[in-house]
Coordinates of C-alpha atoms in Angstrom, one line a residue:
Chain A
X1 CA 102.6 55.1 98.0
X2 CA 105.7 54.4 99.8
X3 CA 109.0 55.9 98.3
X4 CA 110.7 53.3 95.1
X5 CA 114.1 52.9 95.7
X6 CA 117.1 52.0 93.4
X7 CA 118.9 48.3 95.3
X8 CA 120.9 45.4 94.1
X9 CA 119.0 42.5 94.2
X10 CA 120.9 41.2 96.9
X11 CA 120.7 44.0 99.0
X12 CA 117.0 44.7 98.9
X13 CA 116.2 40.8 100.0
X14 CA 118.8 41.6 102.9
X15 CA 116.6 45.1 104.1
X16 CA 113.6 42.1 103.3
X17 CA 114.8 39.5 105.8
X18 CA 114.9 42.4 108.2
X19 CA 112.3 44.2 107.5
X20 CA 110.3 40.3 108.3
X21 CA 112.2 40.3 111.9
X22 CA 115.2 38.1 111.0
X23 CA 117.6 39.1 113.7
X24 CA 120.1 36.1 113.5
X25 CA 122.3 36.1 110.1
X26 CA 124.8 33.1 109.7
X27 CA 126.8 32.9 106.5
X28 CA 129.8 32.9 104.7
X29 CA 130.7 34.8 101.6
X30 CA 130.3 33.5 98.0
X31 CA 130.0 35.2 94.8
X32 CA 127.2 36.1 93.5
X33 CA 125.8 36.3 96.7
X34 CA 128.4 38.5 98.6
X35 CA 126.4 41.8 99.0
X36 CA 123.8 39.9 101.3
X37 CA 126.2 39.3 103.7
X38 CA 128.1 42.3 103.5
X39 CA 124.6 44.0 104.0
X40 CA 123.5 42.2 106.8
X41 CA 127.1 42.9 108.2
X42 CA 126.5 46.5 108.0
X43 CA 122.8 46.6 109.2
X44 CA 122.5 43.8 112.2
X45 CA 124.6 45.7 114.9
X46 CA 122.6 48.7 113.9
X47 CA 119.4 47.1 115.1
X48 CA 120.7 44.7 118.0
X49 CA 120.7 41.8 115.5
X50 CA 123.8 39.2 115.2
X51 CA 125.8 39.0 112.0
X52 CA 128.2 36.2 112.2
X53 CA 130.7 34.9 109.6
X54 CA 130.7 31.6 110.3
X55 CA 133.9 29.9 109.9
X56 CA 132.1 27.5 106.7
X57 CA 128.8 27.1 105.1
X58 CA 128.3 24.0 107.5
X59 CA 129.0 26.0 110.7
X60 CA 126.5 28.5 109.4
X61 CA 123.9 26.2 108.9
X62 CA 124.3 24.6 111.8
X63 CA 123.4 27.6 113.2
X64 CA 121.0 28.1 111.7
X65 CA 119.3 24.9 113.5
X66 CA 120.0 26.5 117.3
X67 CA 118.4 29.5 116.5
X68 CA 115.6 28.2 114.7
X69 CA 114.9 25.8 117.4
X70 CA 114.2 29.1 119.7
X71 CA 112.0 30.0 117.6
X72 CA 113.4 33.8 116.3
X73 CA 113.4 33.7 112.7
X74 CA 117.0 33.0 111.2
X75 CA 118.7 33.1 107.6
X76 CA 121.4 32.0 105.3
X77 CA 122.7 32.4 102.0
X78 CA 124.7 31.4 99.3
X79 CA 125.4 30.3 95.8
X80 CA 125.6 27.3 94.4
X81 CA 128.7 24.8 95.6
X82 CA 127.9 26.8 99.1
X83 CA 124.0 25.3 99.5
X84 CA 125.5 21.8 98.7
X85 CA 127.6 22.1 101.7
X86 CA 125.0 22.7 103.7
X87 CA 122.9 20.2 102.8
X88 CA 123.0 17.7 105.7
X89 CA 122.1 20.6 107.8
X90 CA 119.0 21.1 105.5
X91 CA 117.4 17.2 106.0
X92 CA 118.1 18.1 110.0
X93 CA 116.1 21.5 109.7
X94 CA 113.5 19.2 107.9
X95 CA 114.0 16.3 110.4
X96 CA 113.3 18.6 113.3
X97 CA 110.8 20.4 111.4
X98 CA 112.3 23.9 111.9
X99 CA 111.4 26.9 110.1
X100 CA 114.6 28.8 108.8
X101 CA 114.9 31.2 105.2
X102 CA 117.3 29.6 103.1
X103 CA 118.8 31.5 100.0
X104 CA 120.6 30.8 97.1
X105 CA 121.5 32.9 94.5
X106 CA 123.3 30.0 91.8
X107 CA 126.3 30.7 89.6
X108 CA 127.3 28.2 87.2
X109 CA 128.5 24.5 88.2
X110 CA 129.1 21.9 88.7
X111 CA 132.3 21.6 91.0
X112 CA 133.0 25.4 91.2
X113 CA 131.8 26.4 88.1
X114 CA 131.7 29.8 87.3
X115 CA 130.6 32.7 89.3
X116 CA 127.9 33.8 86.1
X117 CA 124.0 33.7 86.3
X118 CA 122.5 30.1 86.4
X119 CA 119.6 28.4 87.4
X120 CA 120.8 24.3 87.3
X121 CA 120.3 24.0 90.8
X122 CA 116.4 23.4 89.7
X123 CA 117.1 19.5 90.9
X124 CA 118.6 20.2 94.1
X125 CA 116.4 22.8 95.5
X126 CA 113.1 20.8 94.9
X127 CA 114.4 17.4 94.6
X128 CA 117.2 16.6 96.6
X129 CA 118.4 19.4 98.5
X130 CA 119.6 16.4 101.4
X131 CA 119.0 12.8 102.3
X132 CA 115.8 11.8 103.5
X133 CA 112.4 12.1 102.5
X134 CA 111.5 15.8 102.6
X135 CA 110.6 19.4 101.2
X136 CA 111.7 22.9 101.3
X137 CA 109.0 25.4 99.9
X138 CA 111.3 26.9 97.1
X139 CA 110.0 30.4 95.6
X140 CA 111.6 31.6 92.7
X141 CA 112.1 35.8 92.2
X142 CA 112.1 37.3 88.6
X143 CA 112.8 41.2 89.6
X144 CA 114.4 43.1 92.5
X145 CA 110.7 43.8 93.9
X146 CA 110.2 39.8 94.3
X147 CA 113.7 39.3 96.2
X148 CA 111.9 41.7 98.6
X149 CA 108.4 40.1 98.9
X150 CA 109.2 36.3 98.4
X151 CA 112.0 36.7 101.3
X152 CA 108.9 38.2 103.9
X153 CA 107.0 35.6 102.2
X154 CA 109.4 32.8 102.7
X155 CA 109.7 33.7 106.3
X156 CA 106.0 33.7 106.9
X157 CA 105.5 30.3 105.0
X158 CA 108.3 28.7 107.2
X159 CA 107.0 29.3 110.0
X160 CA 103.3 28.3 109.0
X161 CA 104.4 24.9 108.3
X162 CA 107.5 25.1 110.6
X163 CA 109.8 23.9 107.2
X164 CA 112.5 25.5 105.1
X165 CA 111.5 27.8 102.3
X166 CA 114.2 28.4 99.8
X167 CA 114.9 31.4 97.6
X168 CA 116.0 30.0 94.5
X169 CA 117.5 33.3 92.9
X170 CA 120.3 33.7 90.0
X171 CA 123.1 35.9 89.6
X172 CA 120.9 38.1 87.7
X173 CA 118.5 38.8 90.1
X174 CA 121.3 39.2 93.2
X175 CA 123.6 41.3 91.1
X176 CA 121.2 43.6 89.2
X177 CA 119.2 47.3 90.4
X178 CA 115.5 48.1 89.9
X179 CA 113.4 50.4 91.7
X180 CA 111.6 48.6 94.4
X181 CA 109.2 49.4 97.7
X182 CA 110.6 48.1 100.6
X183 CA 107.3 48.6 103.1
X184 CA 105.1 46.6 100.9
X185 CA 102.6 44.7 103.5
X186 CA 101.8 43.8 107.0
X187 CA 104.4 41.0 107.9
X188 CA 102.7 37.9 109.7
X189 CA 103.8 36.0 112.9
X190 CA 102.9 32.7 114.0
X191 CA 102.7 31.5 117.9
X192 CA 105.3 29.2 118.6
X193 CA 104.7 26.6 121.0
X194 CA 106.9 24.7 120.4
X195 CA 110.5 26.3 120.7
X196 CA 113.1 25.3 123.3
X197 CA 113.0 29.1 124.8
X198 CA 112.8 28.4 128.6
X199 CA 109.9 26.9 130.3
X200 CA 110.4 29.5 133.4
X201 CA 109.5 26.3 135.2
X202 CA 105.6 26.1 134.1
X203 CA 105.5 23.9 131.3
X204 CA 107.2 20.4 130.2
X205 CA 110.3 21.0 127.7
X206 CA 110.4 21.4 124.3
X207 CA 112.9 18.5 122.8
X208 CA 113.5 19.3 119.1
X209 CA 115.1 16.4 117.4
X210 CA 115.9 14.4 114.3
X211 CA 116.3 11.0 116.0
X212 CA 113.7 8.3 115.7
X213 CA 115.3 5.1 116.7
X214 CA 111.9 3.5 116.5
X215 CA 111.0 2.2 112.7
X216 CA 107.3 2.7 113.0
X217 CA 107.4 6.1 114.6
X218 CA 109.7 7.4 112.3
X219 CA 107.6 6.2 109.5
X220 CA 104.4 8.2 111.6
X221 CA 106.9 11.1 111.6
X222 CA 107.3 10.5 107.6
X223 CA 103.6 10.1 106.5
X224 CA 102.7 13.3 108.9
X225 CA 105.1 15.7 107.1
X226 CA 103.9 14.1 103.8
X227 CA 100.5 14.6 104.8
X228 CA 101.3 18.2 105.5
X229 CA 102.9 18.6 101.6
X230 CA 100.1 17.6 100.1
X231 CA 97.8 20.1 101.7
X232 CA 100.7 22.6 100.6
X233 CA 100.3 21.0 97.1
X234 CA 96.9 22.4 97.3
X235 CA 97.4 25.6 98.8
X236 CA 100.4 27.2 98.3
X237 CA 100.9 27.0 95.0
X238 CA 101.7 30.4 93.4
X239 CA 102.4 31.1 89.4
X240 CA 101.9 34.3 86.8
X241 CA 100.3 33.7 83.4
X242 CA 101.3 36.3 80.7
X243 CA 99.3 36.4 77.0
X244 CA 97.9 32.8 77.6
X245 CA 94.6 33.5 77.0
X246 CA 94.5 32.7 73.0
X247 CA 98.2 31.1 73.3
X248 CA 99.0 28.0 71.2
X249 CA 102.4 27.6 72.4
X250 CA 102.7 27.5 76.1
X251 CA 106.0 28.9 77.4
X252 CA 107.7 27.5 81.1
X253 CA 110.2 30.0 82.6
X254 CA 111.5 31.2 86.0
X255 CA 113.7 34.0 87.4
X256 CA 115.7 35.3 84.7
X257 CA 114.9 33.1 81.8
X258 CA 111.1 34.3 82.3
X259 CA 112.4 38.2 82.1
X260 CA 114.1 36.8 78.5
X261 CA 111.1 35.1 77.3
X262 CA 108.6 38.3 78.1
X263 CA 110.9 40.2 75.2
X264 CA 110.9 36.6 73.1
X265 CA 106.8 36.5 73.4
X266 CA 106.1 40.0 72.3
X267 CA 108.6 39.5 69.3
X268 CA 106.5 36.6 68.2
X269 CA 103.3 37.7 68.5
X270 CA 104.9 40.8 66.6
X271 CA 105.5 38.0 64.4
X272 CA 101.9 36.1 64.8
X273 CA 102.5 33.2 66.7
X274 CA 100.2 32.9 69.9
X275 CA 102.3 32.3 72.4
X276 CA 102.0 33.0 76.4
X277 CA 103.9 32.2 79.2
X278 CA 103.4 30.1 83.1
X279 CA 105.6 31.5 85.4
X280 CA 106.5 29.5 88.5
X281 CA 106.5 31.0 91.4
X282 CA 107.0 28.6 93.7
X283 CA 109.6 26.0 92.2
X284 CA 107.9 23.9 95.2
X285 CA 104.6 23.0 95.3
X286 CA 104.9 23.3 91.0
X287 CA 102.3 24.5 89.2
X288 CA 100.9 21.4 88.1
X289 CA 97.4 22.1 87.5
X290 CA 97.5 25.1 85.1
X291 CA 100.2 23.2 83.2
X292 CA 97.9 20.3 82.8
X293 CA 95.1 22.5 82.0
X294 CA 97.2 24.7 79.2
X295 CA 98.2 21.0 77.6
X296 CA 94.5 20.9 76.4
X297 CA 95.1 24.4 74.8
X298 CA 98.1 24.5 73.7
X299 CA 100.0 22.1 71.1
X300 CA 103.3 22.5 72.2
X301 CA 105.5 24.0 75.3
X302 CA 109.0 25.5 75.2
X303 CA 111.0 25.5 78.8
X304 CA 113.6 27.9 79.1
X305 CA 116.2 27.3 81.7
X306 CA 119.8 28.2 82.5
X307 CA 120.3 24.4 83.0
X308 CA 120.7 21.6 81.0
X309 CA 117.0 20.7 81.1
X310 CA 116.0 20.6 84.9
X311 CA 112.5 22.1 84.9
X312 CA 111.4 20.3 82.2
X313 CA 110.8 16.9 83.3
X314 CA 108.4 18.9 85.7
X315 CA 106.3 20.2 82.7
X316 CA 106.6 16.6 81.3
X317 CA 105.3 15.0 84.5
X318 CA 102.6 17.8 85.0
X319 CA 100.8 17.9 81.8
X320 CA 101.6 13.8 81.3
X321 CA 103.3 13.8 78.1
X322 CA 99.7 15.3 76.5
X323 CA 102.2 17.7 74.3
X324 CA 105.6 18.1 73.0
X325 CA 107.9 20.1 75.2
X326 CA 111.1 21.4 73.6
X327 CA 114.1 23.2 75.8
X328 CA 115.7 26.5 75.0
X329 CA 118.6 26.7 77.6
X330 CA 121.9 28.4 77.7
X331 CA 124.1 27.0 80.8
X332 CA 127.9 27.8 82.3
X333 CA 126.8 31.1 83.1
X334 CA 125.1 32.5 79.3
X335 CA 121.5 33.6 79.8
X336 CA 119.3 32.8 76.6
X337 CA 118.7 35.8 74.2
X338 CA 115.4 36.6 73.2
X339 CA 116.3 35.6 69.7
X340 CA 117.4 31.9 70.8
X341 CA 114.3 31.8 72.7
X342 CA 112.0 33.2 69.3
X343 CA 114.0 30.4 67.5
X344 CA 112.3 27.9 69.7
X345 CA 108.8 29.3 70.0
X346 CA 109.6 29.2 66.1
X347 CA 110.2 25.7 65.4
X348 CA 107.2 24.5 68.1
X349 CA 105.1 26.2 66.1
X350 CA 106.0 24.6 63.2
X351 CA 104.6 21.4 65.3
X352 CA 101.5 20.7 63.6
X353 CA 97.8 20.8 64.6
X354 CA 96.6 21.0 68.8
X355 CA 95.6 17.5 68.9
Chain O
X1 CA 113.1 53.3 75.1
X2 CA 116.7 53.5 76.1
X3 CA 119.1 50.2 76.1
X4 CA 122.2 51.7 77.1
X5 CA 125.8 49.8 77.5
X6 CA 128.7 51.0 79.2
X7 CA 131.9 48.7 78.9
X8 CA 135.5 49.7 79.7
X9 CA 138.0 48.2 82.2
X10 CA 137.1 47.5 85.6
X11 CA 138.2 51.2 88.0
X12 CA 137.1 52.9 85.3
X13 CA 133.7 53.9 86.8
X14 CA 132.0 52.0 84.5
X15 CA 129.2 50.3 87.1
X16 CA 128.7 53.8 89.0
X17 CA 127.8 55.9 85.5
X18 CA 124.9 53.4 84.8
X19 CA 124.0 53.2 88.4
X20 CA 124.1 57.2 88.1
X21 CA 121.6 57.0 85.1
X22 CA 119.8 54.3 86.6
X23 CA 118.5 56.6 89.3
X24 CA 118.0 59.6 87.8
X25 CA 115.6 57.6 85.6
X26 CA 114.1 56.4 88.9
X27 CA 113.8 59.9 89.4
X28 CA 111.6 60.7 86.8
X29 CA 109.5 57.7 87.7
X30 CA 110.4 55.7 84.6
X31 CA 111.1 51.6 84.9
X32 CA 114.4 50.7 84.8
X33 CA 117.1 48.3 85.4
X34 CA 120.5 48.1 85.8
X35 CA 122.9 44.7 85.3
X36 CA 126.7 44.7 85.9
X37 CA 128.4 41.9 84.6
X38 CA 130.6 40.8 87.3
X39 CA 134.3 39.6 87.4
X40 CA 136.5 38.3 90.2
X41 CA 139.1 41.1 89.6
X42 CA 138.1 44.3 91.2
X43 CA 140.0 46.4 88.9
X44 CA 141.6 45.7 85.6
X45 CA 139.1 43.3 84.2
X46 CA 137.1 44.4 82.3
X47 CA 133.7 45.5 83.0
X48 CA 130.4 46.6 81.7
X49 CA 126.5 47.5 82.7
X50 CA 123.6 47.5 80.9
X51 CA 121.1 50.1 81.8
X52 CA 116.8 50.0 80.7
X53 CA 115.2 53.1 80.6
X54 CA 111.6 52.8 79.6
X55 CA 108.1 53.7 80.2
X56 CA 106.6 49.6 80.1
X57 CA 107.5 47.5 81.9
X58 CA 111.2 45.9 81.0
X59 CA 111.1 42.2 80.1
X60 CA 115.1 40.8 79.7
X61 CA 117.8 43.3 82.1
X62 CA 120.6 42.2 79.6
X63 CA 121.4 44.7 76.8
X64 CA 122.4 42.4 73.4
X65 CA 121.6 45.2 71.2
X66 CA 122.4 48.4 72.9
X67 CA 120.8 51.9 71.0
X68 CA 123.7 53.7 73.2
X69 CA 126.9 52.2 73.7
X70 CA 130.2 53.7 75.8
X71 CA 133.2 52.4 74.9
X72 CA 135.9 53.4 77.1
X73 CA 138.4 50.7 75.9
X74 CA 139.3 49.2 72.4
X75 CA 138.6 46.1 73.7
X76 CA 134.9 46.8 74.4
X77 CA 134.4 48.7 71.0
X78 CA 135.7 46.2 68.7
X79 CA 133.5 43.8 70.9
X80 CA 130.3 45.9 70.6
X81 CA 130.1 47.9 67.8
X82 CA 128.7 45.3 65.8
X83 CA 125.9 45.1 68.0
X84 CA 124.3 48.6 67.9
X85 CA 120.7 49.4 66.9
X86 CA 121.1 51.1 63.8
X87 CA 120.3 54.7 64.3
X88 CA 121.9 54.7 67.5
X89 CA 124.9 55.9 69.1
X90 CA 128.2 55.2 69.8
X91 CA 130.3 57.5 72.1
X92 CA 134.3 56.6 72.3
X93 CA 136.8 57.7 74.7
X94 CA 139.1 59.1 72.4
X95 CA 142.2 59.8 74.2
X96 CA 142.3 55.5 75.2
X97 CA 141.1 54.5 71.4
X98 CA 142.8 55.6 68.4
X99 CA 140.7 53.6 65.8
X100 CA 137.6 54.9 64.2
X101 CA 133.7 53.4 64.0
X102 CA 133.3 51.7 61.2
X103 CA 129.7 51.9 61.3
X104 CA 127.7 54.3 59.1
X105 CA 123.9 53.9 60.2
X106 CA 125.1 55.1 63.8
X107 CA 125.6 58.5 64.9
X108 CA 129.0 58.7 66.8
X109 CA 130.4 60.9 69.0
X110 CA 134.5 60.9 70.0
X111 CA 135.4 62.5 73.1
X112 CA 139.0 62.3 74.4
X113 CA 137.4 61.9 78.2
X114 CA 140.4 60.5 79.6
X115 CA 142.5 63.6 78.3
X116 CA 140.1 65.7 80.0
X117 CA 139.7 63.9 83.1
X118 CA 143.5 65.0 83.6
X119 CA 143.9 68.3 82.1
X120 CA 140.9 69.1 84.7
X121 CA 142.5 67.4 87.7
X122 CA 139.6 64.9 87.6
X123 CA 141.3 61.7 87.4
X124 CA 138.8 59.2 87.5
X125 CA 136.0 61.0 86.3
X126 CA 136.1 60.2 82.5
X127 CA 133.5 58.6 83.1
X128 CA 131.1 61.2 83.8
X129 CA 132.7 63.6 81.4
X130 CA 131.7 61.2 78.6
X131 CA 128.1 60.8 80.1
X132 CA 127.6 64.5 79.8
X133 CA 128.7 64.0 75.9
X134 CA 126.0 61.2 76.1
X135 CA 123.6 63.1 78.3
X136 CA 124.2 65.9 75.6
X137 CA 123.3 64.4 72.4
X138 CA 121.6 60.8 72.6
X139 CA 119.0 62.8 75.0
X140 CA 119.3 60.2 77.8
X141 CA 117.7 62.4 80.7
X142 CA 117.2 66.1 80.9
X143 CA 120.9 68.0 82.0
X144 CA 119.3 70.0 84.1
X145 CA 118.4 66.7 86.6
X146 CA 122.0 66.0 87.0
X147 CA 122.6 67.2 90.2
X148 CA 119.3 65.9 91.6
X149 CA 120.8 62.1 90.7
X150 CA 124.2 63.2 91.4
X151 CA 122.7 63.5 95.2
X152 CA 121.2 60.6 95.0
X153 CA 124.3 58.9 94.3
X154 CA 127.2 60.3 95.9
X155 CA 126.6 60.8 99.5
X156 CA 126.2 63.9 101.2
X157 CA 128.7 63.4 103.6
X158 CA 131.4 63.6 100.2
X159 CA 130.1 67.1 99.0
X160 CA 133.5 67.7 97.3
X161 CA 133.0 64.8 95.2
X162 CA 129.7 65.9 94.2
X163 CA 130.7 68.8 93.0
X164 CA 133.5 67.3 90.9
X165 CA 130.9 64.8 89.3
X166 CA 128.4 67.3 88.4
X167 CA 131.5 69.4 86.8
X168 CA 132.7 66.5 85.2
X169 CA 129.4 65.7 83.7
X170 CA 129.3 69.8 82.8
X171 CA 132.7 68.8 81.0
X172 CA 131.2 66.4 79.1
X173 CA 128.3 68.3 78.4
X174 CA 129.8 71.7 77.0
X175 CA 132.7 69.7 74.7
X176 CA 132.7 70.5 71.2
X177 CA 134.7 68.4 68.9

């Protein structure tokens, strides 16, 4: 087995990115996400790779756009104020349907917030990360070892479906240490046909563009892309169940707030009460299926968010109101104690009968 | 399983003796995690890091209820001691806090770390003299590992300040109140 290493969250998805073949690095430093830049800083000139500070979040996601259109595999990062800059550049990635490895590790908002652990960017990453009808294929790490494989992950699934893939991270997971193996798997390519590289004079050119003047071939372009979701819907979808096989109460939980809920669920059970856990993995496609399937089994959910309640109109939507679902959240930058999340799992299961 | 919480001010070493402990748990192939809580201020703040040790696998990286705590400033004991396991430990740096634990279901340990740091020309190094106290009595990891993590930690090209962390931790170790 390959040799566990102690790395910062941030780091480790950094070593990730390059480990994948990311040779182009565009940012601009932020808290909580600072190390990723100063480690790609330190490690791109070592392997003929380009750091570059751009001069704003905009710039760096602009270039972002050039390089994907050549087709090389390209990142940014940032927290949370920092990804809402570079929004409009996100809907042109999307437009131009460019793969490109987004990441944001939140902090506390809105305006400038704080630079704690949050995770109330839930809405943004898999709603409205820009104008325009579109998606980014947001995966959501709960340890050190995920940072490393969702980032080769997200890189692989962008350029499968030649879209965005976000790593929706907190504070937590950039700023904290655990042992993790960097050489984990085989890292996939994909052909590109497409990218504006040269033509060395033997084939037509690429043209990769946003613009659609025409109202019913932008709508073609539109129902394609959608088309394209929904098979995503149905095959990328990627979750964790924990203790649900007899659970009664059905707990919802990513990143951080799903590391809190592990220690609330085993002090309940120590307690009596069934309850399990569904883990998104992917934020984006949702795991709507085994939430809608756990609704007939359960008779009440708890979501746990560093939000204000983000995620939980997802669990509403997915199992169609068939149960109650209560919040246990913490925002501003506080992470939810396992014994404000017991509380909850203790008052649903003071929610009568599974009917 | 170990929940340990260092807190001081930030420049005190705080973040590097957990991250020291941190891998020489890694060593001895046992889970853990380390979490820093973060400020702006690079030094003065203040500062602490919560260390897992354990042989599961660790749920929640935030210590709430810590079964060791370091408290290298007033600040951070009047903030924590309340919050120890009972049975557990508290270990105060006993040349920067005058006051007593209140606490009688903890075992404590004062250590004037600070005091020693200087009389040893090893300013900034309280911190790992008041590890070894921890390292000595709370039964952390194994004393004799410490220069294995040590290496892992320092690098090699700064072999003088390896040496003066392992002594420092040797410091710690050997004190007697």
């Amino acid at each position: 087995m390959a040799e566990k290493v102690l790395m910062k969250g941030n780091e480790a998805l950094a070593e990730a990115a390059i480990m994948a073949g990311c040779r182009h690095y565009l940012g601009y430093p932020i808290t909580p996400q600072t190390e990723v830049a100063a480690y790609m800083a330190k490690r791109m000139p070592q392997i003929d790779g380009v750091f570059l500070q751009a001069e704003s979040e905009i710039a760096a996601i602009n270039m972002v756009i050039g390089v994907a259109s050549t087709g090389k595999r390209v990142m940014t990062s940032s927290s949370s104020p920092g990804i809402a800059l570079k929004s409009e550049g996100l809907s042109y990635l999307a437009g131009c349907n460019l793969p490109a490895l987004v990441v944001n590790v939140q902090r506390g908002g809105p305006g400038l917030g704080g630079i704690q652990p949050s995770q109330s960017d839930y809405f943004q990453a898999t709603k409205s990360a820009g104008h325009g009808d579109f998606r980014m294929l947001v995966l959501a790490p709960a340890s050190v070892q995920e940072m490393v494989d969702m980032t080769i992950t997200g890189f692989e699934l962008a350029d499968k479906y030649r879209m965005t893939s976000m790593i929706l991270a907190d504070g937590t997971m950039g700023q904290m240490m655990e042992p993790v193996v960097l050489d984990t798997k085989e890292i996939k390519t994909f052909d590109k046909p497409w990218a504006a590289n040269g033509t060395d004079g033997k084939r037509p050119h690429n043209i990769i563009n946003s613009l659609c003047l025409e109202a019913k071939e932008l709508e073609e372009w539109n129902i394609e892309r959608y088309k394209m979701y929904s098979e995503i819907e149905e095959n990328e979808v990627r979750y964790e169940e924990y203790m649900m096989e007899d659970a009664e109460i059905c707990i919802v939980a990513f990143g951080v707030a799903a590391r809190v809920s592990r220690n609330a669920i085993q002090a309940a059970r120590a307690k009596g009460i069934k309850v399990g856990m569904i883990r998104p993995i992917t934020l984006w496609p949702f795991p709507k299926k085994p939430l809608l399937a756990a609704a007939d089994k359960v008779k009440a959910f708890v979501s746990v968010e560093l939000s204000m309640g983000q995620m939980i109109e997802d669990v509403e939507l997915a199992i169609r109101c068939k149960k109650p679902v209560l919040l246990a959240n913490r925002v501003g930058g506080i992470i939810p104690s396992p014994e404000e999340v017991l509380a909850k799992i203790e008052e649903a299961d003071k929610m009568g009968g599974n009917n | 399983m170990h929940e340990i919480l260092i807190a001081g001010f930030g420049g005190q070493g705080i973040l590097f003796a957990g991250k020291f402990l941190a891998y020489e748990a890694l060593l001895e192939d046992k889970q853990v995690s380390w979490l820093p809580s973060y400020g702006p201020e690079m030094r003065g703040g203040t500062a602490n890091c919560s260390i897992t040790i354990s042989d599961e696998p660790i749920g929640s990286p935030i210590v709430s209820k810590p079964t060791v705590l370091v408290a290298m400033n007033g600040p951070s004991l009047d903030k924590y001691e309340s919050e120890v396991k009972p049975g557990g430990y508290i270990f105060v740096d006993s040349s920067l806090i005058s006051r007593k634990v209140t606490r009688t279901d903890v075992n404590v340990f004062y250590i004037p770390a600070t005091q020693l740091a200087s009389d040893n020309e090893m300013g900034g190094l309280a911190n790992m003299i008041i590890l070894g106290k921890v390292i000595k009595e709370a039964n952390v990891i194994p004393f004799e590992n410490v220069p294995r993590a040590m290496g892992k930690v320092v690098s090699a090209k700064k072999q003088a300040l390896l040496d003066k962390n392992i002594k420092a931790v040797e410091i710690g170790y050997t004190y007697a109140e």
